[in-house]
Coordinates of C-alpha atoms in Angstrom, one line a residue:
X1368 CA 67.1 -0.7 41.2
X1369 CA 67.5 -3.4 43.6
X1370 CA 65.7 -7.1 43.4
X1371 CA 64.0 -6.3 46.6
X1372 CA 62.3 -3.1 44.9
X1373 CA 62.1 -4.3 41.1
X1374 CA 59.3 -7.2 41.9
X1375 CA 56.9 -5.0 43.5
X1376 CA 57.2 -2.2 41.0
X1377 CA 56.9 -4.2 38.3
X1378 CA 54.0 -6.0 39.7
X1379 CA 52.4 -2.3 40.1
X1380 CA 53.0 -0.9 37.2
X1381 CA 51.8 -4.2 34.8
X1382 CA 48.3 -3.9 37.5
X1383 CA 48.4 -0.1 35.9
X1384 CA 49.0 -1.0 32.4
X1385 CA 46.0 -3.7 33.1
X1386 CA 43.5 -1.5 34.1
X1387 CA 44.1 0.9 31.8
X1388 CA 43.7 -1.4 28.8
X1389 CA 40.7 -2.4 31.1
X1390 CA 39.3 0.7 31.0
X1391 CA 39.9 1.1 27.3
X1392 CA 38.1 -2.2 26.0
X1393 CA 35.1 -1.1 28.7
X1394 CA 34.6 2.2 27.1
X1395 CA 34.7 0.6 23.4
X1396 CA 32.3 -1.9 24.7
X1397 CA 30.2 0.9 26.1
X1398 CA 30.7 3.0 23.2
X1399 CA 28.9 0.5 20.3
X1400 CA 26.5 -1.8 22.9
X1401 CA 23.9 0.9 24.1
X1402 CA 23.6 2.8 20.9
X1403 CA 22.0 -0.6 19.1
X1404 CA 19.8 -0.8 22.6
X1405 CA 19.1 3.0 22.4
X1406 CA 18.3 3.1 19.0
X1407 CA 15.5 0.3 19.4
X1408 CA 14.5 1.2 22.8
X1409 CA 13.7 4.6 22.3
X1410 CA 12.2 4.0 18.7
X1411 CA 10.9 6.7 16.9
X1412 CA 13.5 9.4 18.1
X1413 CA 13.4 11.2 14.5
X1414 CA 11.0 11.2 11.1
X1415 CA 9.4 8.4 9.9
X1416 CA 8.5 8.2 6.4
X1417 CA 6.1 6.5 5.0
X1418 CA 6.4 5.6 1.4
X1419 CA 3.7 5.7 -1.4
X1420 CA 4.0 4.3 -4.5
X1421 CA 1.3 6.4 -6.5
X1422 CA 0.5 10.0 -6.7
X1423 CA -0.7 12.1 -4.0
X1424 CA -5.1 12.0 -3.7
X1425 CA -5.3 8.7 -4.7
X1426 CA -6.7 5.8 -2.2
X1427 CA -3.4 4.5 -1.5
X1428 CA -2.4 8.3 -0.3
X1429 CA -5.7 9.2 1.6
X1430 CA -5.4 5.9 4.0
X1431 CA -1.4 6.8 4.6
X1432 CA -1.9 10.1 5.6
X1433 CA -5.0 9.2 7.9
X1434 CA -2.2 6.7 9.5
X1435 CA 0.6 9.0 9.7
X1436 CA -1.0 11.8 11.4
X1437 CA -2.2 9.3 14.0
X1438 CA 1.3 8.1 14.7
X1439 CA 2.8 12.1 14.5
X1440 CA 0.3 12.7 17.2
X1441 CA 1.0 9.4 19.3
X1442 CA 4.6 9.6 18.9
X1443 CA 5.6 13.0 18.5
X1444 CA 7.5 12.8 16.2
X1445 CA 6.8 13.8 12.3
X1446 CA 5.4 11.0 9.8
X1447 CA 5.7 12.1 5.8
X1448 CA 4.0 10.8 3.2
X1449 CA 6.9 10.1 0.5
X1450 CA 5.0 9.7 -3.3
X1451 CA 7.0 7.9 -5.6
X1452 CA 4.3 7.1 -8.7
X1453 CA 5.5 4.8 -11.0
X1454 CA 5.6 1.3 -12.9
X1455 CA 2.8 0.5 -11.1
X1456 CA 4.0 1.0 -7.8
X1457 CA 7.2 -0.6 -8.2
X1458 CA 9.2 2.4 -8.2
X1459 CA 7.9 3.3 -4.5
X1460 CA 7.7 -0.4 -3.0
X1461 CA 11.5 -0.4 -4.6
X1462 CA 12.7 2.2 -2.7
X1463 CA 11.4 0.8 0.8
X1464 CA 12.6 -2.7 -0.4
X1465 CA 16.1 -1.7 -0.7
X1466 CA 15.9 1.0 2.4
X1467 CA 17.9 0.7 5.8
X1468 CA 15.7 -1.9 7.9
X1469 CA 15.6 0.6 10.9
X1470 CA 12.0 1.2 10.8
X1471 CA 12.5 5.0 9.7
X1472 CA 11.6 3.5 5.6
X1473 CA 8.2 2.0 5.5
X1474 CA 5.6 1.4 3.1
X1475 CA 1.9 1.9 2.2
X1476 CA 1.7 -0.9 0.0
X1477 CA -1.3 -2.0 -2.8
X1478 CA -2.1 -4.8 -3.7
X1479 CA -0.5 -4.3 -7.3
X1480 CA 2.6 -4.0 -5.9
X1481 CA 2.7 -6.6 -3.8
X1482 CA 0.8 -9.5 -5.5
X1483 CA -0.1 -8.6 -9.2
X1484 CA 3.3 -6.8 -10.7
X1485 CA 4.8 -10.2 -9.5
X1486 CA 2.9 -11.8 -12.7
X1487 CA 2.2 -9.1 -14.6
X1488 CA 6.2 -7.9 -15.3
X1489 CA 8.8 -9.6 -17.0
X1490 CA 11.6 -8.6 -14.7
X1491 CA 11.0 -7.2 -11.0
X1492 CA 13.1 -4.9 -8.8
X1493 CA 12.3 -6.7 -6.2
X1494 CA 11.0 -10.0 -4.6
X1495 CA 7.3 -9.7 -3.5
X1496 CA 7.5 -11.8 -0.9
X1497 CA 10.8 -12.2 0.6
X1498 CA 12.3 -8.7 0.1
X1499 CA 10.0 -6.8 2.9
X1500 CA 8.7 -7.2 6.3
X1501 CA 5.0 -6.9 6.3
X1502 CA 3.4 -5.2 9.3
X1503 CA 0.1 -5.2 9.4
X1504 CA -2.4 -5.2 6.8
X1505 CA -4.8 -1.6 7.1
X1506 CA -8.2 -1.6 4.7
X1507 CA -9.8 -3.7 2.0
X1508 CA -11.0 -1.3 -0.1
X1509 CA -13.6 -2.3 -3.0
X1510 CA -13.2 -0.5 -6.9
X1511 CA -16.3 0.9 -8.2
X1512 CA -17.2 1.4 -11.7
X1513 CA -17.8 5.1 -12.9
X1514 CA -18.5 6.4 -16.0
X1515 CA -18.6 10.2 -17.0
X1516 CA -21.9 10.8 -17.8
X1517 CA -21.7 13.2 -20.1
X1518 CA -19.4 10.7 -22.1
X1519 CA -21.4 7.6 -21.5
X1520 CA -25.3 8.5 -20.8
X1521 CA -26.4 5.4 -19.0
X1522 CA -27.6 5.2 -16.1
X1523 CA -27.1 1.1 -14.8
X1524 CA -24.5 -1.5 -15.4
X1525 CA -26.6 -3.5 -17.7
X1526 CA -27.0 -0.6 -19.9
X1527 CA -23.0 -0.1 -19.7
X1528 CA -22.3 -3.0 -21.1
X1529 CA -25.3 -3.4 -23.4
X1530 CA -23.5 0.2 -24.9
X1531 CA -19.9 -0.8 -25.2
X1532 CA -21.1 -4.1 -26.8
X1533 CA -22.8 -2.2 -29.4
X1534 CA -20.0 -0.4 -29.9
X1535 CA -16.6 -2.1 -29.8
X1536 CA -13.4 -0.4 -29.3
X1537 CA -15.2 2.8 -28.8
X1538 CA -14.9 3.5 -25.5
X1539 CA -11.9 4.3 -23.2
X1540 CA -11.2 3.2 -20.0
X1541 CA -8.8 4.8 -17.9
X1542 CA -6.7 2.8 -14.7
X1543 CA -4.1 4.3 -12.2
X1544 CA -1.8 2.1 -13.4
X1545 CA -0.9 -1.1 -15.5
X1546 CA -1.5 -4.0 -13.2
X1547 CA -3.3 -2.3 -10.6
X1548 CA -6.8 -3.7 -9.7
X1549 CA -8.2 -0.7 -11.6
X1550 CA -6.5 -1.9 -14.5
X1551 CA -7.1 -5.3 -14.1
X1552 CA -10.9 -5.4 -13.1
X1553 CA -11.0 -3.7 -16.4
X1554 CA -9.5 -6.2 -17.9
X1555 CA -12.1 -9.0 -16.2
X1556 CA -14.8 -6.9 -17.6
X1557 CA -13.7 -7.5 -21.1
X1558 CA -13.1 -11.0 -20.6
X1559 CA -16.0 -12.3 -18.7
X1560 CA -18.5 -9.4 -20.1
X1561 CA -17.2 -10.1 -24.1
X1562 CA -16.5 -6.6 -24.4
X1563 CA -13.8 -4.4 -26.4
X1564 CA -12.5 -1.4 -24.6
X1565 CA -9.4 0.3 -24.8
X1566 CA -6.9 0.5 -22.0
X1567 CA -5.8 3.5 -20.7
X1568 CA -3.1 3.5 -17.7
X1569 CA -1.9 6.6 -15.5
X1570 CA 0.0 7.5 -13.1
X1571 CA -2.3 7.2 -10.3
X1572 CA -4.8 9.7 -9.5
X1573 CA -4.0 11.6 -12.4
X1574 CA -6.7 9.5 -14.3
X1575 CA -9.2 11.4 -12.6
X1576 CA -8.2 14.4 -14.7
X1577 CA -9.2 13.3 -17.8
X1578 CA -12.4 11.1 -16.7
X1579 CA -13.9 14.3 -15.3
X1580 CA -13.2 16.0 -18.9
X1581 CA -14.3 12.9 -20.6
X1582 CA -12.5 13.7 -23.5
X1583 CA -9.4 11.2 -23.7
X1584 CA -11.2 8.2 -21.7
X1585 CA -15.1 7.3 -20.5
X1586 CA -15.4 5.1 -17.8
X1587 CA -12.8 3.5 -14.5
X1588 CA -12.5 1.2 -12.4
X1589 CA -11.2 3.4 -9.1
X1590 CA -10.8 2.7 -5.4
X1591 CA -14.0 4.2 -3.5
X1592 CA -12.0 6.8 -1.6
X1593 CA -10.8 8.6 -4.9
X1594 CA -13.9 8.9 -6.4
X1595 CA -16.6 9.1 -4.0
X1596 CA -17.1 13.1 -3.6
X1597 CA -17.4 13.4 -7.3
X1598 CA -19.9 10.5 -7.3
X1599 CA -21.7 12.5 -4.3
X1600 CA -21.1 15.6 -6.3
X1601 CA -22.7 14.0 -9.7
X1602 CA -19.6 14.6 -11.9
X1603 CA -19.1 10.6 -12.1
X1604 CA -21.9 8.1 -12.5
X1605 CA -21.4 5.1 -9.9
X1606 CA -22.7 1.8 -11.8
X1607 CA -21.1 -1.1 -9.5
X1608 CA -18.6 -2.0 -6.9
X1609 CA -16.4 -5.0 -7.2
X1610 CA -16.6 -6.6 -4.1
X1611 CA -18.3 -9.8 -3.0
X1612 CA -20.5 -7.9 -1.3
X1613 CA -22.3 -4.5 -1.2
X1614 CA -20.0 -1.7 0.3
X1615 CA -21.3 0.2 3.5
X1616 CA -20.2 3.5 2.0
X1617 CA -22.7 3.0 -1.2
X1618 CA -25.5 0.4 0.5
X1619 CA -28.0 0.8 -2.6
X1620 CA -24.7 0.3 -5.2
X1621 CA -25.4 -3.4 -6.7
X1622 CA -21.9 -5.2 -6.8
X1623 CA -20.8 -6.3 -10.5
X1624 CA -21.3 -9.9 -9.3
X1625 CA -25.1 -9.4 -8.6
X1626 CA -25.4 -7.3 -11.8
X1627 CA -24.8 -10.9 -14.5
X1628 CA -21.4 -11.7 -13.5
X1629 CA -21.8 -13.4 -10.3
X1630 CA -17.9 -14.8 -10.5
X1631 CA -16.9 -11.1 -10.6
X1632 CA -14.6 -9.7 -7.5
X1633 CA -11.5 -7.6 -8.1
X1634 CA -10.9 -5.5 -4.4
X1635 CA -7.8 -3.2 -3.5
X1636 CA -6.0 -3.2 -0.4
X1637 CA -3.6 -1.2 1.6
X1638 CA -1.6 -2.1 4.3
X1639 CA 2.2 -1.2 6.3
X1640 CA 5.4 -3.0 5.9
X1641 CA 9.3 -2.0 6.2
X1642 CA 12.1 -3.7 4.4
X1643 CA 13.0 -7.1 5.0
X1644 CA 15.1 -7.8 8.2
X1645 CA 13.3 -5.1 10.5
X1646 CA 13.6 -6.1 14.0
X1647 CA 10.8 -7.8 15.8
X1648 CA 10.4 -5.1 18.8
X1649 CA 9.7 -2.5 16.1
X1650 CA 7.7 -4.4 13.5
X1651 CA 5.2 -5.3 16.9
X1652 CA 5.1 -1.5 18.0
X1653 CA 4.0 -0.3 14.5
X1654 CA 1.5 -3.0 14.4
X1655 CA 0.3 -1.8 17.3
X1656 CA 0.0 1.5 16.5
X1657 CA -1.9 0.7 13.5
X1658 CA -4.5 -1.3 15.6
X1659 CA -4.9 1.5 17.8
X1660 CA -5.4 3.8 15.5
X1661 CA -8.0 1.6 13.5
X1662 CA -10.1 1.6 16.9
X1663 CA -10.6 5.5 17.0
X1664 CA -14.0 6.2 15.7
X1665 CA -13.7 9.4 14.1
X1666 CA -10.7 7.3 11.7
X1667 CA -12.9 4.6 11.2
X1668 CA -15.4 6.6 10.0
X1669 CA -13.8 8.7 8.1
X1670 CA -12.2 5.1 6.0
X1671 CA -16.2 4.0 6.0
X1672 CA -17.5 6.7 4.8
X1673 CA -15.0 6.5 1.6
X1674 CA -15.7 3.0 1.4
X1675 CA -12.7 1.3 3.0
X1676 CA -13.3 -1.3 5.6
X1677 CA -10.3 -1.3 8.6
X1678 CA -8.7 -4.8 8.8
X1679 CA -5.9 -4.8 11.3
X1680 CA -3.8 -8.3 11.4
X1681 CA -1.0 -10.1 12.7
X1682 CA 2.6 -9.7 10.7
X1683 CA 1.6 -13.3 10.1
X1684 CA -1.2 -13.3 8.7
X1685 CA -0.5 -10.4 6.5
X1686 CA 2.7 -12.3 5.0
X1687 CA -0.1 -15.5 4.5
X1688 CA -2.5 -13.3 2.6
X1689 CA 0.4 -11.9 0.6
X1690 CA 1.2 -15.5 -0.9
X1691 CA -2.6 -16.0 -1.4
X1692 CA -3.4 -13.1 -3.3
X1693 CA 0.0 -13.3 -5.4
X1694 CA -1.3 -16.8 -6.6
X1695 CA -4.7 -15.5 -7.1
X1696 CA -3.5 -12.4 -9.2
X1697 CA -1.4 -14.7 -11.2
X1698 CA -4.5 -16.4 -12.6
X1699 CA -6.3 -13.2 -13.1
X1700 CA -2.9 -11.8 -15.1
X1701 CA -2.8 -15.3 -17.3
X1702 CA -6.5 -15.6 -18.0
X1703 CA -6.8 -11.9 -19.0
X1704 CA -3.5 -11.7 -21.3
X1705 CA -2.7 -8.4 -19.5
X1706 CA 0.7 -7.3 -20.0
X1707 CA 3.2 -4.5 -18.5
X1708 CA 3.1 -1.9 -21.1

């Protein structure tokens, strides 16, 4: 090949060589870029599942499911309930702790969880407070003291404790949980009340059981949503609630603080996080989505009526009330002496 030809060939073929490399890097580019784009922009494309660390029927599983069929319906796109009971919710709030932060992992977390197991257990599988992503808190949801009557015939809470004073280490009490607020407003009973009673932990609703037989244990401290229709029903004798103040669901129900121990508040609460990490665009659409479905009135009704009280928030302020409520559970723990079993 001549000089006068070689040049411009040369010059051709490298402009080939060029674009086809060109090409190449473009459709590599192309090939990772939108899928990161698509898999956020389009969020939820599959199942979401919604993590529960205590059995199925307890508080903790009624508000998740009430959520998660609001968001199958909004999204179209199916929501399970995942229950993982265990160690006090640890085993479930675990599981979403270490999860892919893709917003397809999330968790109804308690309050045991994610404030008093941070106190209450030696060694933790996880870091309350920096190992999740915390959404939106959901309900506050007051305990309320029941005692099988048929076990324990009284019929107010100054006769309750009158009758386990008079008898000490008698009576049973059973919680879903070591370190839950069911266990631990038991445990501010016997310390602010001067009262023996014998501790008695579950695996969540499973308690139940046995209260209704009131054979193995007498009297609980449960969530209002777990217990209510057997109150309504009469198979469980409601005595107190443990809020500050008198919950809607049970009006004429004094609160434990009003009843001699005016220092007296031990409340649940539920609410939705992912793992730590998950991206803002998703964390502010699931928030959302909780808010909206907290503003339907048949859903807020339905949490009333079982005596949980809707209380959307920020991500911010959910994360703020998480540090409080860790500090404040760490007091309880120490001034009780409760321990992990």
């Amino acid at each position: 090949m001549g000089s006068s030809e070689a040049g411009p060939v040369m010059i051709h073929r490298c402009i080939g060589w060029l674009a086809r490399a060109g090409r190449a890097v473009v459709c590599v580019l192309l090939a990772l870029a939108p899928q990161n784009v698509s898999a956020q922009g389009t969020y939820p494309n599959r199942q979401i599942t919604i993590v529960v660390g205590f059995s199925a029927g307890g508080s903790t599983d009624i508000v998740a499911r009430l959520l998660a069929e609001e968001m199958r319906k909004s999204w179209g796109q199916p929501v399970v309930i995942d229950n993982r009971p265990g160690a006090g919710g640890n085993i479930g709030a675990n599981l979403v702790a270490k999860a892919k932060p893709d917003g397809y992992t999330l968790l109804m977390g308690s309050v045991g969880p994610l404030a008093i197991n941070a106190s209450l257990y030696p060694t933790m599988p996880y870091d309350n407070l920096k190992d999740f992503t915390p959404i939106s808190l959901v309900v506050h949801v007051p305990n309320m003291l029941v005692v099988n009557p048929k076990a324990m015939p009284v019929q107010s809470f100054p006769e309750f404790v009158a009758l386990v004073r008079a008898n000490p280490g008698k009576y049973f009490f059973a919680s879903t949980g070591t370190g839950t607020s069911s266990h631990l407003s038991g445990e501010l009973l016997k310390t602010m009340g001067s009262v023996q009673a014998t501790h008695v932990p579950y695996k969540g609703a499973v308690a139940l059981n046995d209260l209704l037989s009131g054979e193995q244990v007498h009297f609980m401290f449960a969530t209002i949503p777990s217990v209510i229709e057997f109150v309504r029903a009469g198979r469980l004798r409601a005595l107190a609630v443990t809020s500050a103040t008198r919950s809607a669901a049970v009006p004429d129900l004094p609160t434990v603080a009003e009843s001699g121990f005016p220092e007296f508040e031990a409340s649940s609460w539920f609410g939705l996080l992912g793992p730590a990490e998950l991206p803002r665009e998703i964390v502010l659409k699931l928030r959302a989505e909780v808010v909206r479905s907290l503003q339907i009135p048949e859903i807020r009704s339905k949490l009333v009526a079982q005596g949980a009280d809707p209380v959307a928030s920020t991500p911010e302020e959910f994360a703020d009330y998480m540090r409080s409520e860790t500090v404040k559970w760490a007091k309880v723990v120490k001034a009780s002496g409760a321990k992990a079993d």
